[in-house]
């Protein structure tokens, strides 16, 4: 990197990073670079750090913030898709994802991310307004379509044993797999909610 005038905070983070390039200090260093307007440096240091810590959420968000400011919205969406799937209540990641999708004209994805933001922060009136506007636009543009309920079908009631009489080992394995998947998702959501609300 060329010699530039850095703030004392950047020097402090940079010194710590140089002492241990495998530490997670790269994320606050990237943030400090971004805040100083040194976007290329922020992106470079965040990418270097993520090579060592590819699953570090703070590093991914720091990279996404710098990419967002450089208007590299496709890369923001790509980088944050994993973050919001793993940590859905990371509001910074959700907002960056929502705004990037919006900038790319991906209304349905933007709406989904904004709704997730609203779910975790229901008192956010600005996000509620954006959700309402995006829903109206999505319906108007045909991105979202209201479906009518299908005509009710006559239900045939059969004995319960008929439903499980087909290869019950397969049916049981399928049911167990679905239950395990749901339990894993619930545990993950509860863990993040307890970590962030404790």
GROMACS .gro file of C-alpha atoms in nm:
model
  198
    1UNK     CA    1   0.000   0.000   0.000
    2UNK     CA    2   0.126   0.344  -0.077
    3UNK     CA    3   0.220   0.578   0.206
    4UNK     CA    4  -0.089   0.772   0.312
    5UNK     CA    5  -0.180   0.974   0.618
    6UNK     CA    6  -0.369   0.740   0.851
    7UNK     CA    7  -0.560   0.806   1.170
    8UNK     CA    8  -0.408   0.679   1.496
    9UNK     CA    9  -0.680   0.414   1.510
   10UNK     CA   10  -0.574   0.274   1.173
   11UNK     CA   11  -0.210   0.269   1.286
   12UNK     CA   12  -0.309   0.084   1.603
   13UNK     CA   13  -0.510  -0.180   1.414
   14UNK     CA   14  -0.244  -0.207   1.144
   15UNK     CA   15   0.029  -0.265   1.403
   16UNK     CA   16  -0.178  -0.540   1.569
   17UNK     CA   17  -0.252  -0.695   1.230
   18UNK     CA   18   0.116  -0.694   1.133
   19UNK     CA   19   0.205  -0.856   1.466
   20UNK     CA   20  -0.046  -1.134   1.402
   21UNK     CA   21  -0.180  -1.153   1.045
   22UNK     CA   22  -0.396  -1.452   1.144
   23UNK     CA   23  -0.594  -1.255   1.404
   24UNK     CA   24  -0.945  -1.126   1.353
   25UNK     CA   25  -0.826  -0.766   1.390
   26UNK     CA   26  -0.854  -0.744   1.011
   27UNK     CA   27  -1.229  -0.671   1.044
   28UNK     CA   28  -1.199  -0.353   1.254
   29UNK     CA   29  -0.898  -0.252   1.043
   30UNK     CA   30  -1.109  -0.287   0.728
   31UNK     CA   31  -1.386  -0.084   0.894
   32UNK     CA   32  -1.137   0.189   0.991
   33UNK     CA   33  -1.007   0.201   0.633
   34UNK     CA   34  -1.365   0.223   0.502
   35UNK     CA   35  -1.455   0.505   0.739
   36UNK     CA   36  -1.141   0.689   0.628
   37UNK     CA   37  -1.256   0.656   0.266
   38UNK     CA   38  -0.985   0.401   0.180
   39UNK     CA   39  -1.222   0.153   0.019
   40UNK     CA   40  -0.965  -0.040  -0.185
   41UNK     CA   41  -0.753  -0.093   0.126
   42UNK     CA   42  -1.061  -0.199   0.323
   43UNK     CA   43  -1.156  -0.454   0.059
   44UNK     CA   44  -0.801  -0.585   0.029
   45UNK     CA   45  -0.749  -0.632   0.404
   46UNK     CA   46  -1.095  -0.788   0.450
   47UNK     CA   47  -1.031  -1.039   0.171
   48UNK     CA   48  -0.690  -1.126   0.318
   49UNK     CA   49  -0.845  -1.185   0.659
   50UNK     CA   50  -1.129  -1.393   0.518
   51UNK     CA   51  -0.877  -1.628   0.358
   52UNK     CA   52  -0.773  -1.720   0.713
   53UNK     CA   53  -1.118  -1.685   0.874
   54UNK     CA   54  -1.369  -1.759   0.593
   55UNK     CA   55  -1.664  -1.800   0.830
   56UNK     CA   56  -1.601  -1.490   1.043
   57UNK     CA   57  -1.924  -1.291   1.019
   58UNK     CA   58  -1.762  -0.963   1.128
   59UNK     CA   59  -1.511  -0.994   0.845
   60UNK     CA   60  -1.779  -1.072   0.589
   61UNK     CA   61  -1.984  -0.771   0.699
   62UNK     CA   62  -1.678  -0.543   0.691
   63UNK     CA   63  -1.605  -0.657   0.335
   64UNK     CA   64  -1.970  -0.611   0.234
   65UNK     CA   65  -1.979  -0.256   0.372
   66UNK     CA   66  -1.674  -0.155   0.167
   67UNK     CA   67  -1.808  -0.327  -0.145
   68UNK     CA   68  -2.144  -0.152  -0.096
   69UNK     CA   69  -1.975   0.187  -0.084
   70UNK     CA   70  -1.794   0.096  -0.408
   71UNK     CA   71  -2.134   0.005  -0.556
   72UNK     CA   72  -2.034  -0.356  -0.613
   73UNK     CA   73  -2.379  -0.477  -0.520
   74UNK     CA   74  -2.356  -0.821  -0.683
   75UNK     CA   75  -2.058  -0.904  -0.464
   76UNK     CA   76  -2.238  -0.774  -0.155
   77UNK     CA   77  -2.535  -1.002  -0.225
   78UNK     CA   78  -2.310  -1.300  -0.293
   79UNK     CA   79  -2.106  -1.244   0.023
   80UNK     CA   80  -2.398  -1.183   0.257
   81UNK     CA   81  -2.629  -1.462   0.140
   82UNK     CA   82  -2.442  -1.707   0.364
   83UNK     CA   83  -2.428  -1.462   0.656
   84UNK     CA   84  -2.803  -1.395   0.669
   85UNK     CA   85  -2.878  -1.765   0.629
   86UNK     CA   86  -2.652  -1.852   0.925
   87UNK     CA   87  -2.718  -1.540   1.136
   88UNK     CA   88  -3.059  -1.410   1.029
   89UNK     CA   89  -3.074  -1.149   1.306
   90UNK     CA   90  -2.757  -0.969   1.192
   91UNK     CA   91  -2.934  -0.643   1.113
   92UNK     CA   92  -2.635  -0.480   0.943
   93UNK     CA   93  -2.600  -0.775   0.705
   94UNK     CA   94  -2.976  -0.786   0.639
   95UNK     CA   95  -2.988  -0.414   0.564
   96UNK     CA   96  -2.685  -0.426   0.331
   97UNK     CA   97  -2.835  -0.727   0.154
   98UNK     CA   98  -3.176  -0.560   0.123
   99UNK     CA   99  -3.036  -0.234  -0.010
  100UNK     CA  100  -2.801  -0.414  -0.252
  101UNK     CA  101  -3.087  -0.623  -0.391
  102UNK     CA  102  -3.290  -0.305  -0.427
  103UNK     CA  103  -3.006  -0.133  -0.615
  104UNK     CA  104  -2.987  -0.435  -0.848
  105UNK     CA  105  -3.363  -0.423  -0.912
  106UNK     CA  106  -3.417  -0.759  -0.742
  107UNK     CA  107  -3.740  -0.651  -0.576
  108UNK     CA  108  -3.855  -0.988  -0.440
  109UNK     CA  109  -3.517  -1.053  -0.273
  110UNK     CA  110  -3.502  -0.698  -0.138
  111UNK     CA  111  -3.853  -0.733   0.000
  112UNK     CA  112  -3.761  -1.061   0.169
  113UNK     CA  113  -3.454  -0.907   0.336
  114UNK     CA  114  -3.646  -0.595   0.444
  115UNK     CA  115  -3.920  -0.817   0.591
  116UNK     CA  116  -3.656  -1.008   0.787
  117UNK     CA  117  -3.524  -0.675   0.917
  118UNK     CA  118  -3.875  -0.582   1.022
  119UNK     CA  119  -3.923  -0.919   1.191
  120UNK     CA  120  -3.621  -0.863   1.414
  121UNK     CA  121  -3.693  -0.493   1.467
  122UNK     CA  122  -4.073  -0.448   1.449
  123UNK     CA  123  -4.064  -0.092   1.581
  124UNK     CA  124  -3.859   0.031   1.282
  125UNK     CA  125  -4.115   0.251   1.108
  126UNK     CA  126  -3.881   0.335   0.819
  127UNK     CA  127  -3.834  -0.032   0.732
  128UNK     CA  128  -4.210  -0.088   0.766
  129UNK     CA  129  -4.269   0.194   0.518
  130UNK     CA  130  -4.014   0.046   0.274
  131UNK     CA  131  -4.177  -0.299   0.303
  132UNK     CA  132  -4.521  -0.151   0.228
  133UNK     CA  133  -4.387   0.039  -0.074
  134UNK     CA  134  -4.200  -0.264  -0.208
  135UNK     CA  135  -4.502  -0.490  -0.163
  136UNK     CA  136  -4.721  -0.243  -0.352
  137UNK     CA  137  -4.462  -0.216  -0.629
  138UNK     CA  138  -4.414  -0.593  -0.643
  139UNK     CA  139  -4.789  -0.653  -0.680
  140UNK     CA  140  -4.813  -0.378  -0.940
  141UNK     CA  141  -4.519  -0.518  -1.139
  142UNK     CA  142  -4.647  -0.874  -1.112
  143UNK     CA  143  -4.349  -0.991  -0.907
  144UNK     CA  144  -4.593  -1.095  -0.636
  145UNK     CA  145  -4.933  -1.233  -0.724
  146UNK     CA  146  -5.226  -1.290  -0.494
  147UNK     CA  147  -5.355  -1.641  -0.544
  148UNK     CA  148  -5.708  -1.748  -0.491
  149UNK     CA  149  -5.760  -2.051  -0.277
  150UNK     CA  150  -5.832  -2.349  -0.496
  151UNK     CA  151  -6.183  -2.484  -0.493
  152UNK     CA  152  -6.223  -2.712  -0.194
  153UNK     CA  153  -6.179  -3.073  -0.286
  154UNK     CA  154  -6.382  -3.345  -0.136
  155UNK     CA  155  -6.164  -3.517   0.117
  156UNK     CA  156  -6.161  -3.890   0.134
  157UNK     CA  157  -6.119  -4.016   0.484
  158UNK     CA  158  -5.937  -4.344   0.506
  159UNK     CA  159  -5.826  -4.539   0.808
  160UNK     CA  160  -5.498  -4.413   0.952
  161UNK     CA  161  -5.333  -4.752   0.899
  162UNK     CA  162  -5.371  -4.704   0.521
  163UNK     CA  163  -5.150  -4.394   0.540
  164UNK     CA  164  -4.872  -4.576   0.722
  165UNK     CA  165  -4.916  -4.922   0.570
  166UNK     CA  166  -4.694  -4.831   0.277
  167UNK     CA  167  -4.328  -4.906   0.349
  168UNK     CA  168  -4.326  -4.766   0.699
  169UNK     CA  169  -3.944  -4.769   0.721
  170UNK     CA  170  -3.921  -4.517   0.438
  171UNK     CA  171  -4.204  -4.303   0.574
  172UNK     CA  172  -4.052  -4.307   0.922
  173UNK     CA  173  -3.706  -4.213   0.792
  174UNK     CA  174  -3.856  -3.925   0.594
  175UNK     CA  175  -4.048  -3.799   0.895
  176UNK     CA  176  -3.740  -3.820   1.118
  177UNK     CA  177  -3.530  -3.633   0.861
  178UNK     CA  178  -3.789  -3.352   0.844
  179UNK     CA  179  -3.812  -3.330   1.222
  180UNK     CA  180  -3.432  -3.317   1.258
  181UNK     CA  181  -3.407  -3.043   0.997
  182UNK     CA  182  -3.671  -2.835   1.175
  183UNK     CA  183  -3.510  -2.894   1.514
  184UNK     CA  184  -3.170  -2.784   1.381
  185UNK     CA  185  -3.320  -2.465   1.239
  186UNK     CA  186  -3.505  -2.386   1.562
  187UNK     CA  187  -3.196  -2.448   1.775
  188UNK     CA  188  -2.989  -2.222   1.551
  189UNK     CA  189  -3.246  -1.940   1.566
  190UNK     CA  190  -3.287  -1.971   1.943
  191UNK     CA  191  -2.909  -1.973   1.997
  192UNK     CA  192  -2.868  -1.650   1.803
  193UNK     CA  193  -3.165  -1.486   1.971
  194UNK     CA  194  -3.030  -1.575   2.317
  195UNK     CA  195  -2.678  -1.459   2.231
  196UNK     CA  196  -2.796  -1.124   2.106
  197UNK     CA  197  -3.074  -1.059   2.355
  198UNK     CA  198  -2.891  -1.167   2.673
   0.00000   0.00000   0.00000
